[in-house]
Amino acid sequence: MSDSSPHREYQVPPFEPVLLANIAKPDSHTLAVYEAGGGYRALRKVLAEMQPSAFVELVKSSNLRGRGGAGFPTGLKWTFLPKDHPGPIYMCINADESEPGTFNNRLLMEEDPHQVIEGVILSCYATRAQTAYVYLRYEYPLCLERMQAAIDECYAAGLLGKNILGSEFSLDIYMHRGAAAYICGEETGLIESLEGKRAWPRIKPPFPAVEGVFHKPTVVNNIETVACVTHIAARGADWFKSIGVPADPKNPRDPGSYGPKLYCLSGHVNKPGCYEAPLGITCRQLIDEYGGGVWKGRKAKAAIPGGISMGLLTEAEFDTPLDFAGPGRVGCLGLGTAAVVVLDETVSIVDFLHNSCRFFQHESCGQCTPCREGTRWALEMLERIKAGKGRLKDLELLLEIGDSIGIIPGTTICGLADGAAWPIKNAIRKFRAEFEEYIKRTNPQGYAVTHAVPALAAAH
Ligand SMILES: Cc1cc2nc3c(=O)[nH]c(=O)nc-3n(C[C@H](O)[C@H](O)[C@H](O)COP(=O)(O)O)c2cc1C
Ligand code: SF4
């Protein structure tokens, strides 16, 4: 792969996909095909040769970071469980996958469910969890079918249930269909929903490791995270660390971005899809070399770097590496789910932001005033601008909302508000001229007025 960008910090090494290695095989979702390709060998080895604590250390030393959005180190999260707890300890596998543009979990569950289940069993062995719940996005019926069939095969083969493969370790896995809302993917919203309640995120602390499902210690991990655990068990921590971007020695808060990653690519590209690559490929490489470039011979205007909640990259920022640190360096929230959505030159950023504000206003659970009111006000202002009643000072008001809601300013319970804020901040700060031109063109007489303008709803 070429390296013409000043932002590139390392050369992408030759790479053998592992997460998607099985999916092109006929009947890739069955136990027979999975085992024929070496599946469950890693589990057999770990159960026979490693204590749970040693396996936790292995995952810690691999520097695996969670693939669900926040990039938290997985092994470290497992060590937060109380020592010598009498149990039960629960594992929740987050398969809610509600971040717009994200579909890597779906692919894994539909096409290679045993790879996921092996990772769940290994992760439960490490954490001493004897019950795992897979909290599945409601709109994924084929995932439910394939995962349940794979779980049933495992019970029949002694890979689940009492004394797995003759060991002391026992585990039950339950599929739990989600409640079809974005907030169900937030880990404590997920826990509330799993308990049969409305998915209102909990104030933290206590964190789930201390008090999670049914008030018991709980680990929440993403589907792709546990799939990585399977390969770390099979190939070792050094293999995992040989892929990706090393830690920045000048930044003690950067633990590096290691391992393979599933990148979801959609929007205005020739070949949308889910691609496996080493962490750290650039957005431009993903679009051009994997996605076949922008569709219809057009140019790109922008891209969402990792789900809509991460904000926006301008075309000039496409050489940004898609690792955990890269998008943050150009003012985005982070890598998120590594779901890249391309917007071509014909897309109106005003429309993009309107859409984004509609989404977050609809999905806010309403517990926190800054999120509930901020997302509502932002949407109303975007509707006013779109209706030709915008004022230039609306842009300042929108930025004020964007800068003052979310966990990062410390005003809300969960990160949904940050997700709502970043598209606002990025769209207006990076495409301000387009907003100003739109307001002046659609409201030529009144764009500079300073007195109050009724919100759109009142104007109708
Ligand atoms: C609003 C919101 C929605 C989220 N949705 C998901 C989701 O659909 N899937 C997911 O794995 N993580 C989601 N997360 C992140 C989870 O809270 C949590 O960090 C993650 O499941 C932990 O798994 P990991 O450490 O393996 O990444 C969401 C977070 C927020 C704030
Ligand atoms: S930040 Fe928003 S979504 Fe999260 S708990 Fe508060 S109101 Fe609910």
Short mmCIF file of C-alpha atoms and ligand atoms in Angstrom, two decimals:
data_model
loop_
_atom_site.label_atom_id
_atom_site.label_comp_id
_atom_site.label_asym_id
_atom_site.label_seq_id
_atom_site.Cartn_x
_atom_site.Cartn_y
_atom_site.Cartn_z
CA MET A 1 0.00 0.00 0.00
CA SER A 2 1.23 3.49 -0.83
CA ASP A 3 2.33 5.94 1.82
CA SER A 4 2.25 9.41 0.39
CA SER A 5 0.57 11.09 3.34
CA PRO A 6 2.35 13.21 5.91
CA HIS A 7 0.00 11.73 8.54
CA ARG A 8 1.14 8.15 7.96
CA GLU A 9 3.33 6.95 10.77
CA TYR A 10 4.02 3.40 9.77
CA GLN A 11 3.86 1.15 6.76
CA VAL A 12 0.94 -1.27 6.65
CA PRO A 13 2.62 -4.71 6.90
CA PRO A 14 1.62 -7.72 4.80
CA PHE A 15 -1.60 -8.90 6.33
CA GLU A 16 -3.47 -12.19 6.62
CA PRO A 17 -7.17 -11.68 7.47
CA VAL A 18 -8.36 -13.84 10.36
CA LEU A 19 -11.72 -12.41 11.42
CA LEU A 20 -13.20 -12.88 7.96
CA ALA A 21 -11.11 -15.92 7.01
CA ASN A 22 -14.02 -18.37 7.22
CA ILE A 23 -16.90 -16.45 5.82
CA ALA A 24 -16.51 -17.27 2.16
CA LYS A 25 -16.65 -21.02 2.86
CA PRO A 26 -19.93 -22.84 2.15
CA ASP A 27 -21.83 -23.45 5.42
CA SER A 28 -19.30 -21.31 7.29
CA HIS A 29 -21.83 -20.94 10.11
CA THR A 30 -21.81 -24.65 11.04
CA LEU A 31 -19.75 -26.39 13.70
CA ALA A 32 -18.42 -28.95 11.20
CA VAL A 33 -16.92 -26.28 8.93
CA TYR A 34 -15.60 -24.25 11.84
CA GLU A 35 -13.87 -27.27 13.40
CA ALA A 36 -12.49 -28.41 10.06
CA GLY A 37 -10.69 -25.05 9.87
CA GLY A 38 -9.15 -25.47 13.33
CA GLY A 39 -12.03 -24.01 15.35
CA TYR A 40 -12.24 -24.69 19.11
CA ARG A 41 -8.61 -25.92 19.15
CA ALA A 42 -7.63 -22.77 21.03
CA LEU A 43 -10.37 -23.37 23.60
CA ARG A 44 -9.25 -26.98 24.12
CA LYS A 45 -5.67 -25.80 24.65
CA VAL A 46 -6.57 -22.99 27.05
CA LEU A 47 -8.87 -25.18 29.16
CA ALA A 48 -6.21 -27.87 29.39
CA GLU A 49 -3.13 -25.72 29.91
CA MET A 50 -3.97 -22.29 31.33
CA GLN A 51 -5.45 -21.00 34.55
CA PRO A 52 -8.05 -18.21 34.07
CA SER A 53 -5.65 -15.66 35.59
CA ALA A 54 -2.96 -16.62 33.07
CA PHE A 55 -5.43 -16.18 30.24
CA VAL A 56 -6.37 -12.72 31.53
CA GLU A 57 -2.66 -11.85 31.51
CA LEU A 58 -2.35 -13.10 27.92
CA VAL A 59 -5.20 -10.86 26.75
CA LYS A 60 -3.82 -7.96 28.78
CA SER A 61 -0.41 -8.36 27.21
CA SER A 62 -1.93 -8.42 23.71
CA ASN A 63 -3.14 -4.82 24.30
CA LEU A 64 -6.52 -5.71 22.78
CA ARG A 65 -8.81 -2.69 23.01
CA GLY A 66 -12.59 -3.03 22.88
CA ARG A 67 -14.14 -2.78 19.44
CA GLY A 68 -17.54 -1.49 20.64
CA GLY A 69 -16.65 2.18 20.40
CA ALA A 70 -14.67 3.37 23.40
CA GLY A 71 -11.50 1.35 22.80
CA PHE A 72 -11.08 0.40 26.45
CA PRO A 73 -8.33 -2.23 27.08
CA THR A 74 -10.13 -5.58 27.38
CA GLY A 75 -7.77 -7.45 29.71
CA LEU A 76 -7.65 -4.44 32.05
CA LYS A 77 -11.46 -4.30 32.14
CA TRP A 78 -11.53 -7.95 33.19
CA THR A 79 -9.18 -7.23 36.12
CA PHE A 80 -11.69 -4.74 37.54
CA LEU A 81 -13.92 -7.64 38.61
CA PRO A 82 -13.70 -8.11 42.36
CA LYS A 83 -11.19 -10.78 43.35
CA ASP A 84 -12.53 -13.96 44.97
CA HIS A 85 -16.15 -12.92 44.44
CA PRO A 86 -18.46 -15.84 45.34
CA GLY A 87 -20.44 -15.20 42.15
CA PRO A 88 -22.39 -15.24 40.06
CA ILE A 89 -20.37 -13.16 37.61
CA TYR A 90 -22.05 -12.31 34.33
CA MET A 91 -20.78 -11.69 30.82
CA CYS A 92 -22.88 -9.50 28.53
CA ILE A 93 -21.97 -9.60 24.89
CA ASN A 94 -22.99 -6.36 23.26
CA ALA A 95 -24.51 -7.24 19.89
CA ASP A 96 -26.86 -4.27 19.80
CA GLU A 97 -24.90 -2.72 16.91
CA SER A 98 -27.05 0.37 16.61
CA GLU A 99 -24.39 2.90 15.57
CA PRO A 100 -25.42 4.09 12.10
CA GLY A 101 -23.21 2.63 9.36
CA THR A 102 -22.03 -0.31 11.47
CA PHE A 103 -22.59 -3.93 10.42
CA ASN A 104 -19.43 -5.88 11.30
CA ASN A 105 -21.06 -7.67 14.26
CA ARG A 106 -23.88 -8.81 12.00
CA LEU A 107 -21.47 -10.33 9.51
CA LEU A 108 -19.60 -12.23 12.23
CA MET A 109 -22.78 -13.59 13.82
CA GLU A 110 -24.44 -14.56 10.54
CA GLU A 111 -21.45 -16.07 8.76
CA ASP A 112 -19.12 -17.28 11.50
CA PRO A 113 -21.04 -17.57 14.79
CA HIS A 114 -18.69 -20.20 16.21
CA GLN A 115 -15.74 -17.83 16.02
CA VAL A 116 -17.77 -15.49 18.25
CA ILE A 117 -18.93 -18.25 20.58
CA GLU A 118 -15.39 -19.58 21.06
CA GLY A 119 -14.42 -16.04 22.08
CA VAL A 120 -17.38 -15.83 24.47
CA ILE A 121 -16.42 -19.13 26.13
CA LEU A 122 -12.77 -18.06 26.45
CA SER A 123 -13.75 -14.65 27.85
CA CYS A 124 -16.08 -16.28 30.39
CA TYR A 125 -13.37 -18.74 31.39
CA ALA A 126 -11.02 -15.82 32.01
CA THR A 127 -13.53 -13.86 34.06
CA ARG A 128 -15.11 -16.89 35.81
CA ALA A 129 -18.53 -15.99 34.41
CA GLN A 130 -20.85 -18.98 34.21
CA THR A 131 -23.65 -17.19 32.42
CA ALA A 132 -23.34 -15.12 29.25
CA TYR A 133 -26.10 -13.09 27.63
CA VAL A 134 -25.77 -12.06 24.01
CA TYR A 135 -27.82 -8.86 23.79
CA LEU A 136 -28.79 -8.83 20.14
CA ARG A 137 -30.06 -5.94 18.04
CA TYR A 138 -33.77 -6.55 17.56
CA GLU A 139 -33.60 -6.09 13.79
CA TYR A 140 -31.16 -9.00 13.27
CA PRO A 141 -33.35 -12.12 12.86
CA LEU A 142 -30.79 -14.12 10.86
CA CYS A 143 -28.17 -13.48 13.56
CA LEU A 144 -30.60 -14.83 16.13
CA GLU A 145 -31.23 -17.94 14.06
CA ARG A 146 -27.56 -18.62 13.30
CA MET A 147 -26.28 -17.83 16.80
CA GLN A 148 -28.96 -19.98 18.46
CA ALA A 149 -28.26 -22.88 16.07
CA ALA A 150 -24.54 -22.60 16.82
CA ILE A 151 -25.19 -22.50 20.59
CA ASP A 152 -27.36 -25.62 20.26
CA GLU A 153 -24.56 -27.37 18.34
CA CYS A 154 -22.15 -26.46 21.13
CA TYR A 155 -24.36 -27.92 23.84
CA ALA A 156 -24.66 -31.14 21.84
CA ALA A 157 -20.87 -31.30 21.39
CA GLY A 158 -19.99 -30.64 25.05
CA LEU A 159 -18.64 -27.19 24.26
CA LEU A 160 -21.29 -25.52 26.44
CA GLY A 161 -23.15 -26.56 29.57
CA LYS A 162 -21.73 -28.42 32.54
CA ASN A 163 -18.01 -29.31 32.63
CA ILE A 164 -17.05 -28.10 29.19
CA LEU A 165 -14.80 -30.62 27.40
CA GLY A 166 -14.45 -32.53 30.68
CA SER A 167 -13.01 -29.52 32.53
CA GLU A 168 -14.21 -27.95 35.78
CA PHE A 169 -15.59 -25.02 33.80
CA SER A 170 -19.34 -24.70 33.08
CA LEU A 171 -21.11 -22.05 31.03
CA ASP A 172 -24.57 -21.27 29.67
CA ILE A 173 -25.12 -18.77 26.86
CA TYR A 174 -28.50 -17.13 26.29
CA MET A 175 -29.57 -15.08 23.30
CA HIS A 176 -31.56 -12.00 24.33
CA ARG A 177 -33.34 -9.97 21.69
CA GLY A 178 -32.91 -6.23 22.25
CA ALA A 179 -35.48 -3.49 22.63
CA ALA A 180 -34.72 -1.74 19.30
CA ALA A 181 -33.31 1.58 20.47
CA TYR A 182 -29.85 3.12 20.06
CA ILE A 183 -29.48 3.60 23.80
CA CYS A 184 -29.76 -0.16 24.39
CA GLY A 185 -26.16 -0.41 23.14
CA GLU A 186 -24.81 1.76 25.95
CA GLU A 187 -23.54 -0.79 28.42
CA THR A 188 -25.66 0.18 31.43
CA GLY A 189 -28.72 0.85 29.25
CA LEU A 190 -28.17 -2.66 27.92
CA ILE A 191 -28.02 -4.05 31.47
CA GLU A 192 -31.25 -2.29 32.46
CA SER A 193 -32.95 -3.58 29.31
CA LEU A 194 -31.69 -7.10 29.94
CA GLU A 195 -33.25 -6.89 33.39
CA GLY A 196 -36.59 -6.15 31.72
CA LYS A 197 -36.64 -2.40 32.30
CA ARG A 198 -36.52 0.67 30.10
CA ALA A 199 -32.95 1.08 28.76
CA TRP A 200 -32.04 4.09 30.87
CA PRO A 201 -28.28 4.25 31.38
CA ARG A 202 -27.12 4.11 35.00
CA ILE A 203 -25.01 6.71 36.76
CA LYS A 204 -21.46 5.39 37.12
CA PRO A 205 -19.83 4.51 39.47
CA PRO A 206 -20.60 1.79 40.33
CA PHE A 207 -19.28 0.42 37.04
CA PRO A 208 -20.68 -2.88 35.76
CA ALA A 209 -17.54 -4.78 36.85
CA VAL A 210 -18.59 -4.06 40.42
CA GLU A 211 -22.38 -3.90 40.07
CA GLY A 212 -23.90 -4.90 36.77
CA VAL A 213 -26.63 -7.36 35.79
CA PHE A 214 -28.86 -8.22 38.77
CA HIS A 215 -26.42 -6.13 40.90
CA LYS A 216 -23.66 -8.69 40.32
CA PRO A 217 -20.19 -8.16 38.81
CA THR A 218 -20.54 -8.01 35.03
CA VAL A 219 -18.33 -7.59 32.00
CA VAL A 220 -19.74 -6.03 28.84
CA ASN A 221 -17.80 -6.74 25.65
CA ASN A 222 -18.53 -6.27 21.98
CA ILE A 223 -18.89 -9.15 19.48
CA GLU A 224 -15.77 -8.23 17.52
CA THR A 225 -13.79 -7.88 20.76
CA VAL A 226 -14.54 -11.48 21.77
CA ALA A 227 -13.83 -12.68 18.22
CA CYS A 228 -10.35 -11.14 18.65
CA VAL A 229 -9.99 -13.06 21.92
CA THR A 230 -10.41 -16.31 19.96
CA HIS A 231 -7.44 -15.42 17.74
CA ILE A 232 -5.27 -14.20 20.61
CA ALA A 233 -5.83 -17.60 22.27
CA ALA A 234 -4.93 -19.38 19.03
CA ARG A 235 -1.98 -17.25 17.87
CA GLY A 236 -0.69 -15.45 20.95
CA ALA A 237 -0.23 -11.89 22.13
CA ASP A 238 2.92 -11.26 20.09
CA TRP A 239 1.11 -12.09 16.86
CA PHE A 240 -1.67 -9.63 17.81
CA LYS A 241 0.83 -6.91 18.65
CA SER A 242 2.65 -7.43 15.37
CA ILE A 243 -0.38 -5.87 13.64
CA GLY A 244 -1.47 -2.24 13.93
CA VAL A 245 -0.05 0.99 15.31
CA PRO A 246 2.38 1.01 18.24
CA ALA A 247 1.78 3.12 21.34
CA ASP A 248 2.93 6.72 21.03
CA PRO A 249 5.95 7.02 23.35
CA LYS A 250 5.26 10.75 23.73
CA ASN A 251 1.70 10.14 24.88
CA PRO A 252 1.40 8.03 28.06
CA ARG A 253 -2.38 7.84 27.54
CA ASP A 254 -2.03 6.10 24.17
CA PRO A 255 -1.74 2.32 24.63
CA GLY A 256 -1.47 1.79 20.86
CA SER A 257 -3.96 0.30 18.41
CA TYR A 258 -3.15 -3.33 17.82
CA GLY A 259 -4.66 -6.19 15.89
CA PRO A 260 -6.91 -6.70 12.91
CA LYS A 261 -10.02 -4.53 12.55
CA LEU A 262 -13.25 -4.84 10.66
CA TYR A 263 -13.96 -1.60 8.81
CA CYS A 264 -17.52 -1.04 7.56
CA LEU A 265 -17.60 1.09 4.44
CA SER A 266 -20.83 2.53 3.06
CA GLY A 267 -22.31 5.62 1.44
CA HIS A 268 -21.05 6.95 -1.88
CA VAL A 269 -18.40 4.37 -2.75
CA ASN A 270 -18.18 1.89 -5.59
CA LYS A 271 -17.74 -1.18 -3.39
CA PRO A 272 -19.39 -0.79 0.00
CA GLY A 273 -18.73 -3.64 2.39
CA CYS A 274 -17.05 -4.91 5.51
CA TYR A 275 -13.28 -5.14 5.10
CA GLU A 276 -10.65 -6.57 7.41
CA ALA A 277 -7.41 -4.61 7.63
CA PRO A 278 -4.71 -3.83 10.17
CA LEU A 279 -5.72 -1.06 12.57
CA GLY A 280 -4.32 2.17 11.23
CA ILE A 281 -5.07 2.13 7.52
CA THR A 282 -6.05 5.61 6.41
CA CYS A 283 -9.56 6.65 5.50
CA ARG A 284 -8.31 7.29 1.97
CA GLN A 285 -6.86 3.80 1.66
CA LEU A 286 -10.11 2.31 2.84
CA ILE A 287 -12.15 4.29 0.33
CA ASP A 288 -9.82 3.98 -2.65
CA GLU A 289 -8.03 0.66 -2.23
CA TYR A 290 -10.82 -1.36 -0.59
CA GLY A 291 -13.94 0.51 -1.68
CA GLY A 292 -12.90 1.19 -5.28
CA GLY A 293 -13.14 4.96 -4.86
CA VAL A 294 -16.03 7.41 -4.75
CA TRP A 295 -18.97 6.40 -6.92
CA LYS A 296 -20.06 7.91 -10.25
CA GLY A 297 -16.62 9.44 -10.81
CA ARG A 298 -17.39 12.12 -8.25
CA LYS A 299 -15.16 13.59 -5.59
CA ALA A 300 -15.70 13.06 -1.89
CA LYS A 301 -16.70 15.96 0.28
CA ALA A 302 -16.50 14.32 3.70
CA ALA A 303 -16.73 11.03 5.57
CA ILE A 304 -18.00 9.86 8.92
CA PRO A 305 -14.93 8.15 10.42
CA GLY A 306 -16.47 5.61 12.81
CA GLY A 307 -20.22 5.85 13.07
CA ILE A 308 -22.12 9.11 13.00
CA SER A 309 -21.34 9.93 16.64
CA MET A 310 -17.65 10.39 15.86
CA GLY A 311 -18.19 13.54 13.76
CA LEU A 312 -16.87 14.29 10.28
CA LEU A 313 -13.61 14.15 8.36
CA THR A 314 -13.20 16.61 5.49
CA GLU A 315 -11.77 15.23 2.25
CA ALA A 316 -8.49 16.98 3.09
CA GLU A 317 -8.36 14.89 6.29
CA PHE A 318 -8.76 11.52 4.55
CA ASP A 319 -5.10 10.63 5.16
CA THR A 320 -5.94 10.30 8.84
CA PRO A 321 -5.11 6.81 10.12
CA LEU A 322 -8.17 4.96 11.33
CA ASP A 323 -6.64 3.82 14.59
CA PHE A 324 -7.84 4.68 18.08
CA ALA A 325 -5.84 7.94 18.19
CA GLY A 326 -6.04 9.13 14.58
CA PRO A 327 -9.53 10.69 14.26
CA GLY A 328 -9.06 12.53 17.57
CA ARG A 329 -6.05 14.35 16.12
CA VAL A 330 -8.26 16.03 13.52
CA GLY A 331 -11.02 17.03 15.93
CA CYS A 332 -13.27 13.97 15.74
CA LEU A 333 -14.44 12.12 18.84
CA GLY A 334 -12.49 8.94 18.06
CA LEU A 335 -12.43 5.77 16.01
CA GLY A 336 -15.80 4.62 17.35
CA THR A 337 -16.96 1.53 15.49
CA ALA A 338 -14.68 2.18 12.48
CA ALA A 339 -17.75 2.48 10.28
CA VAL A 340 -16.89 4.88 7.48
CA VAL A 341 -19.72 6.52 5.55
CA VAL A 342 -18.65 8.51 2.50
CA LEU A 343 -20.46 11.70 1.45
CA ASP A 344 -19.81 12.75 -2.13
CA GLU A 345 -19.52 16.34 -3.36
CA THR A 346 -23.28 16.61 -4.02
CA VAL A 347 -24.24 16.10 -0.37
CA SER A 348 -25.42 19.14 1.54
CA ILE A 349 -23.72 19.29 4.94
CA VAL A 350 -26.78 21.20 6.18
CA ASP A 351 -28.88 18.15 5.25
CA PHE A 352 -26.32 15.84 6.84
CA LEU A 353 -26.46 17.73 10.11
CA HIS A 354 -30.24 17.93 10.03
CA ASN A 355 -30.39 14.15 9.65
CA SER A 356 -27.87 13.62 12.43
CA CYS A 357 -29.79 15.94 14.80
CA ARG A 358 -33.05 14.11 14.01
CA PHE A 359 -31.43 10.82 14.90
CA PHE A 360 -29.96 11.90 18.23
CA GLN A 361 -33.03 13.85 19.31
CA HIS A 362 -35.13 10.76 18.65
CA GLU A 363 -32.72 8.42 20.46
CA SER A 364 -31.99 10.53 23.56
CA CYS A 365 -33.51 8.67 26.50
CA GLY A 366 -34.37 11.98 28.15
CA GLN A 367 -32.89 11.44 31.61
CA CYS A 368 -30.35 14.28 31.43
CA THR A 369 -31.49 17.84 30.76
CA PRO A 370 -28.49 18.86 28.60
CA CYS A 371 -29.02 15.86 26.31
CA ARG A 372 -32.82 15.94 26.22
CA GLU A 373 -33.09 19.71 25.72
CA GLY A 374 -29.86 20.16 23.75
CA THR A 375 -30.73 17.58 21.11
CA ARG A 376 -34.24 19.07 20.82
CA TRP A 377 -32.97 22.66 20.45
CA ALA A 378 -30.34 21.62 17.93
CA LEU A 379 -32.98 19.89 15.83
CA GLU A 380 -35.32 22.87 16.03
CA MET A 381 -32.58 25.21 14.86
CA LEU A 382 -31.66 22.94 11.98
CA GLU A 383 -35.31 22.78 10.99
CA ARG A 384 -35.49 26.55 11.13
CA ILE A 385 -32.38 26.91 8.97
CA LYS A 386 -33.73 24.37 6.49
CA ALA A 387 -37.04 26.25 6.35
CA GLY A 388 -35.22 29.40 5.19
CA LYS A 389 -35.49 31.18 8.53
CA GLY A 390 -31.92 30.67 9.68
CA ARG A 391 -29.74 33.35 11.25
CA LEU A 392 -25.98 33.45 11.35
CA LYS A 393 -26.11 33.55 15.12
CA ASP A 394 -27.85 30.16 15.06
CA LEU A 395 -24.46 28.71 14.21
CA GLU A 396 -23.03 30.09 17.46
CA LEU A 397 -26.00 28.74 19.39
CA LEU A 398 -25.54 25.33 17.82
CA LEU A 399 -21.85 25.36 18.72
CA GLU A 400 -22.72 26.37 22.27
CA ILE A 401 -24.96 23.31 22.52
CA GLY A 402 -22.28 21.11 20.96
CA ASP A 403 -19.63 22.35 23.39
CA SER A 404 -21.74 21.99 26.50
CA ILE A 405 -23.49 18.59 26.36
CA GLY A 406 -21.98 15.18 26.97
CA ILE A 407 -19.70 13.23 29.24
CA ILE A 408 -16.65 15.10 28.06
CA PRO A 409 -17.89 18.40 29.50
CA GLY A 410 -19.23 16.22 32.35
CA THR A 411 -22.91 17.10 32.15
CA THR A 412 -24.63 13.81 31.28
CA ILE A 413 -24.97 10.19 32.39
CA CYS A 414 -23.85 8.55 29.16
CA GLY A 415 -21.97 9.21 25.95
CA LEU A 416 -24.98 9.60 23.66
CA ALA A 417 -24.86 13.36 24.14
CA ASP A 418 -21.20 13.46 23.04
CA GLY A 419 -22.25 11.50 19.99
CA ALA A 420 -24.89 14.13 19.27
CA ALA A 421 -22.43 16.98 19.86
CA TRP A 422 -19.56 15.92 17.64
CA PRO A 423 -21.39 16.02 14.29
CA ILE A 424 -22.64 19.52 15.22
CA LYS A 425 -19.18 20.78 16.19
CA ASN A 426 -17.42 19.20 13.22
CA ALA A 427 -20.01 20.10 10.61
CA ILE A 428 -20.17 23.77 11.60
CA ARG A 429 -16.46 24.28 12.36
CA LYS A 430 -15.25 22.39 9.28
CA PHE A 431 -17.98 23.51 6.83
CA ARG A 432 -18.93 26.90 8.22
CA ALA A 433 -18.85 28.62 4.83
CA GLU A 434 -21.47 26.19 3.51
CA PHE A 435 -23.82 26.92 6.43
CA GLU A 436 -23.34 30.68 6.06
CA GLU A 437 -23.94 30.53 2.30
CA TYR A 438 -27.11 28.46 2.88
CA ILE A 439 -28.49 30.87 5.48
CA LYS A 440 -27.73 33.96 3.40
CA ARG A 441 -29.21 32.41 0.27
CA THR A 442 -32.39 31.07 1.86
CA ASN A 443 -33.03 33.98 4.21
CA PRO A 444 -31.56 37.00 2.37
CA GLN A 445 -33.57 39.60 4.25
CA GLY A 446 -33.30 38.21 7.71
CA TYR A 447 -30.13 36.23 8.08
CA ALA A 448 -28.51 38.89 10.23
CA VAL A 449 -31.50 39.66 12.47
CA THR A 450 -30.73 39.52 16.14
CA HIS A 451 -34.24 39.45 17.59
CA ALA A 452 -35.92 36.15 18.45
CA VAL A 453 -37.29 34.12 15.57
CA PRO A 454 -40.03 31.64 16.40
CA ALA A 455 -39.02 28.03 16.06
CA LEU A 456 -40.26 26.23 13.00
CA ALA A 457 -43.04 24.40 14.81
CA ALA A 458 -44.54 27.73 15.87
CA ALA A 459 -44.14 29.17 12.37
CA HIS A 460 -46.17 26.41 10.73
C1 LIG B 1 -25.19 5.68 23.04
C2 LIG B 1 -24.22 4.53 23.02
C3 LIG B 1 -24.49 3.43 22.21
C4 LIG B 1 -23.62 2.35 22.19
N1 LIG B 1 -23.90 1.30 21.37
C5 LIG B 1 -23.06 0.23 21.36
C6 LIG B 1 -23.35 -0.90 20.54
O1 LIG B 1 -24.37 -0.93 19.82
N2 LIG B 1 -22.49 -1.95 20.58
C7 LIG B 1 -21.36 -1.94 21.39
O2 LIG B 1 -20.61 -2.91 21.42
N3 LIG B 1 -21.05 -0.87 22.15
C8 LIG B 1 -21.89 0.19 22.16
N4 LIG B 1 -21.60 1.25 22.99
C9 LIG B 1 -20.40 1.15 23.86
C10 LIG B 1 -20.73 0.34 25.13
O3 LIG B 1 -21.24 1.23 26.11
C11 LIG B 1 -19.50 -0.36 25.71
O4 LIG B 1 -18.44 0.56 25.82
C12 LIG B 1 -19.02 -1.54 24.86
O5 LIG B 1 -20.06 -2.45 24.58
C13 LIG B 1 -17.91 -2.28 25.62
O6 LIG B 1 -17.42 -3.33 24.84
P1 LIG B 1 -15.89 -3.35 24.36
O7 LIG B 1 -15.05 -2.98 25.56
O8 LIG B 1 -15.66 -4.73 23.91
O9 LIG B 1 -15.77 -2.33 23.28
C14 LIG B 1 -22.45 2.36 23.01
C15 LIG B 1 -22.18 3.46 23.81
C16 LIG B 1 -23.05 4.54 23.80
C17 LIG B 1 -22.72 5.73 24.67
S1 SF4 B 2 -26.88 11.41 27.94
FE1 SF4 B 2 -28.83 11.37 26.87
S2 SF4 B 2 -29.14 9.23 26.31
FE2 SF4 B 2 -27.52 9.28 27.89
S3 SF4 B 2 -28.60 8.98 29.83
FE3 SF4 B 2 -28.49 11.19 29.49
S4 SF4 B 2 -30.41 11.70 28.41
FE4 SF4 B 2 -30.14 9.49 28.29
#
